[in-house]
Coordinates of C-alpha atoms in Angstrom, one line a residue:
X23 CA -15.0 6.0 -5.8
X24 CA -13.7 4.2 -2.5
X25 CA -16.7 5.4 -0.8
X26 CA -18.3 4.0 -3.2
X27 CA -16.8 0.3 -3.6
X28 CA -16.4 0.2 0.5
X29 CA -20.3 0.7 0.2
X30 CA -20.9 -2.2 -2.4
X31 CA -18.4 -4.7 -1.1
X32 CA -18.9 -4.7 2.7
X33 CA -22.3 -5.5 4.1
X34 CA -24.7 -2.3 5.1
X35 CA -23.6 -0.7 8.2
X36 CA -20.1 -1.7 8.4
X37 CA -17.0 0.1 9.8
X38 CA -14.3 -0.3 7.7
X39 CA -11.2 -1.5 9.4
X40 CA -13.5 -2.2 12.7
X41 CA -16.0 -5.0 11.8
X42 CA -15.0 -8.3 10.4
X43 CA -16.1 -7.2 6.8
X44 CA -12.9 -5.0 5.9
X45 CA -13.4 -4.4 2.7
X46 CA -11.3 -1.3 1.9
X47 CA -10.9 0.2 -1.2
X48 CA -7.8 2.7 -2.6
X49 CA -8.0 4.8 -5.8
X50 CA -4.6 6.3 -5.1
X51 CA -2.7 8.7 -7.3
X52 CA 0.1 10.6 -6.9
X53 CA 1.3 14.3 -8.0
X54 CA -0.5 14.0 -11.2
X55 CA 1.3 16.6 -13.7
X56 CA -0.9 18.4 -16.5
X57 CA -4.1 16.2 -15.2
X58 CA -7.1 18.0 -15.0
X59 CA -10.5 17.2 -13.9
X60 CA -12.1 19.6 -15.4
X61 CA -13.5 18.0 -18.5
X62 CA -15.2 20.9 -20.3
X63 CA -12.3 22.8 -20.8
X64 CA -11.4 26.7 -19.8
X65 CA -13.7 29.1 -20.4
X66 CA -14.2 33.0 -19.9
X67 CA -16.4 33.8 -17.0
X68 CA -17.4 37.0 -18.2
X69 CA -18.7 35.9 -22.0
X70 CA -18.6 31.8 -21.7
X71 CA -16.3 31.6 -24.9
X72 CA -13.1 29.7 -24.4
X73 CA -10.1 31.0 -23.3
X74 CA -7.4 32.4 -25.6
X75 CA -5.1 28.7 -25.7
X76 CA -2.1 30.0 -26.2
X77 CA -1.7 32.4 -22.7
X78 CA -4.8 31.1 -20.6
X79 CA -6.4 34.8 -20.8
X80 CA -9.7 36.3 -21.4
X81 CA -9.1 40.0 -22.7
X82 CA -5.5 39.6 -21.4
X83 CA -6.4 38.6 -17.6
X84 CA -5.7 35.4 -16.7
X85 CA -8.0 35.7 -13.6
X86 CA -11.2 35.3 -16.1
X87 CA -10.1 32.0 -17.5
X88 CA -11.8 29.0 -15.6
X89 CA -11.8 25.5 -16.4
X90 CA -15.2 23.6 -15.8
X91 CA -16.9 20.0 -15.9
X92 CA -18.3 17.6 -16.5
X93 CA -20.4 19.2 -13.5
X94 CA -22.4 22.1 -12.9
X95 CA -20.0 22.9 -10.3
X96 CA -16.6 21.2 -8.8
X97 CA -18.9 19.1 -6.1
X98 CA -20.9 17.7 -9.1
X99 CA -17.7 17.2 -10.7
X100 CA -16.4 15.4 -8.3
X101 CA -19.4 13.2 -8.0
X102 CA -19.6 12.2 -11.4
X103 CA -15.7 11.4 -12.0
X104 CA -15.5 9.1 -8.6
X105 CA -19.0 7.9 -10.0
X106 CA -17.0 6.7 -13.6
X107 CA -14.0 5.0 -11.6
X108 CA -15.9 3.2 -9.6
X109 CA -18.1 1.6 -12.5
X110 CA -15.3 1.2 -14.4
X111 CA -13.4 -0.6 -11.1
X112 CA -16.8 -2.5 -10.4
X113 CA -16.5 -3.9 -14.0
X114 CA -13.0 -5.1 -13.9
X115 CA -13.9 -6.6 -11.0
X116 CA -17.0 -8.5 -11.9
X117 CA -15.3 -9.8 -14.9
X118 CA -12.3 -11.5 -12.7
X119 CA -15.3 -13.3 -10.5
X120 CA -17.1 -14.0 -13.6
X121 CA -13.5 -15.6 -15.1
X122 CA -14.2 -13.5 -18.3
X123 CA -10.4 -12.4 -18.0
X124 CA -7.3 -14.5 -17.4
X125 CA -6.2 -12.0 -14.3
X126 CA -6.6 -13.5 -11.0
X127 CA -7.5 -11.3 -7.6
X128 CA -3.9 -10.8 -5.7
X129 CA -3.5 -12.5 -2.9
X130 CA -0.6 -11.7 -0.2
X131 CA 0.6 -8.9 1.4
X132 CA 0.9 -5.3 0.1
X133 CA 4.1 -3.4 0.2
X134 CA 5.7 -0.5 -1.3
X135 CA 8.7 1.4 -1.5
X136 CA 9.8 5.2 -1.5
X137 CA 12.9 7.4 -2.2
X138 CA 14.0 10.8 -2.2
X139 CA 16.4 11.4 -5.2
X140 CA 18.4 14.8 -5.0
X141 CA 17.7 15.5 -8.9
X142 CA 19.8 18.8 -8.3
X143 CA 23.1 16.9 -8.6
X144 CA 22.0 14.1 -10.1
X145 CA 24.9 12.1 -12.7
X146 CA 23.4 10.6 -16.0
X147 CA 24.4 8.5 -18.7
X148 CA 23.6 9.7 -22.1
X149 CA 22.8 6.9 -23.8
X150 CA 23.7 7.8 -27.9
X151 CA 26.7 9.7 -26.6
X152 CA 28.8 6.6 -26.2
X153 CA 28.9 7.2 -22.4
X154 CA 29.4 10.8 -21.9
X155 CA 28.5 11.6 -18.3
X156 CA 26.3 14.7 -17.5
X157 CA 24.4 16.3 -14.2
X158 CA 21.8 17.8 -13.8
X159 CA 21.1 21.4 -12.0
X160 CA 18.6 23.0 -10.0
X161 CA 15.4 23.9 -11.5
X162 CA 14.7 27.1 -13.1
X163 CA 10.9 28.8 -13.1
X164 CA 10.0 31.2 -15.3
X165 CA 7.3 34.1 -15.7
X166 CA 5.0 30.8 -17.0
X167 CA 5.2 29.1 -14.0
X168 CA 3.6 32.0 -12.1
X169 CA 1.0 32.1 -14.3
X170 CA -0.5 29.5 -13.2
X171 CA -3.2 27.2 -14.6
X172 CA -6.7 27.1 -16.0
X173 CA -7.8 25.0 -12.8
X174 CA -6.3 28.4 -10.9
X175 CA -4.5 30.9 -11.9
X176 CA -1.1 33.1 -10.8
X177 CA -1.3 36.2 -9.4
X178 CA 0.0 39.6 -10.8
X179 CA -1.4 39.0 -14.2
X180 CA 1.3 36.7 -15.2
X181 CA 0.4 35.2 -18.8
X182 CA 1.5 31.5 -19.8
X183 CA 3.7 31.2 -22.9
X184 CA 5.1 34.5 -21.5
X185 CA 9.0 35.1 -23.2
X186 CA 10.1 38.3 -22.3
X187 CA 11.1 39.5 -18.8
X188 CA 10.1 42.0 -16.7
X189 CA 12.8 44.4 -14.8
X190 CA 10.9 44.8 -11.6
X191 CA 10.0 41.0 -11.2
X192 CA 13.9 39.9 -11.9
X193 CA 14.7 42.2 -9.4
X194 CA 11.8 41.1 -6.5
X195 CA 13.4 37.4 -8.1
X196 CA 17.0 37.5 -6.9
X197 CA 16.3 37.8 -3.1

């Protein structure tokens, strides 16, 4: 997509950030959560059904159970998702030249601000517990977590939704 809008914006030939045309474009994200490009959903490579929803398995092994789309492949995928944010940027943009929306292009400087928050030890204020402090503790990762995901899955045959334990692995876990 910022290929895309660097191409369209800035006259033919340009280097970005060398010529006088600096026309740079930024689709920026960060760690996204449960976001998947893979529009058409997880699906068994061996039979092309879907995958069981509940543990992400095919016949009980997670290592069959793929997610795919909207492409033939994850290139083609790629293509057509940065192809559908930069029509849909394209359009918002045209509409602010055209004055078919009350927003106005920025102008200024851009700035931004990070921080590193130990959430480990963190204190919070429950809010319908008429101020009752509490903190937070480290994280805890279960069998699930190894699993992985549709978009690639855990090793060891690890299923999601998994609730019962497994001696060897809470042994291997403690070191």
């Amino acid at each position: 997509a910022s290929y895309l809008m660097e191409q369209k914006y800035n006259p033919p030939g340009t280097l970005v950030g060398q010529d006088d045309h600096k026309f740079v474009a930024a689709f920026a994200s960060t760690n996204l959560g449960d976001v998947s490009p893979n529009t058409a959903g997880p699906r068994c490579l061996d039979s092309g059904l879907p995958c069981d929803p509940v543990t992400s398995t095919c016949h009980g092994l997670n290592e069959l159970c793929v997610a795919f789309g909207p492409g033939r492949d994850m290139f083609e995928s790629t293509q057509i998702i940065g192809r559908k944010q930069f029509d849909k940027a394209v359009e918002l943009v045209d509409e602010v030249v055209a004055h078919k929306t009350k927003h106005r292009v920025p102008a200024g400087r851009v700035a931004s601000r990070h921080s590193f928050i130990d959430m480990r030890q963190l204190n919070v204020t429950l809010p319908a517990s008429n101020g009752t402090v509490v903190q937070t503790c480290p994280a805890a990762i279960g069998y699930g977590f190894a699993a992985g995901t549709i978009d690639g899955h855990g090793a060891f045959n690890f299923k999601q939704g998994s609730n019962s334990s497994n001696p060897f692995w809470n042994m291997v876990g403690g070191f």
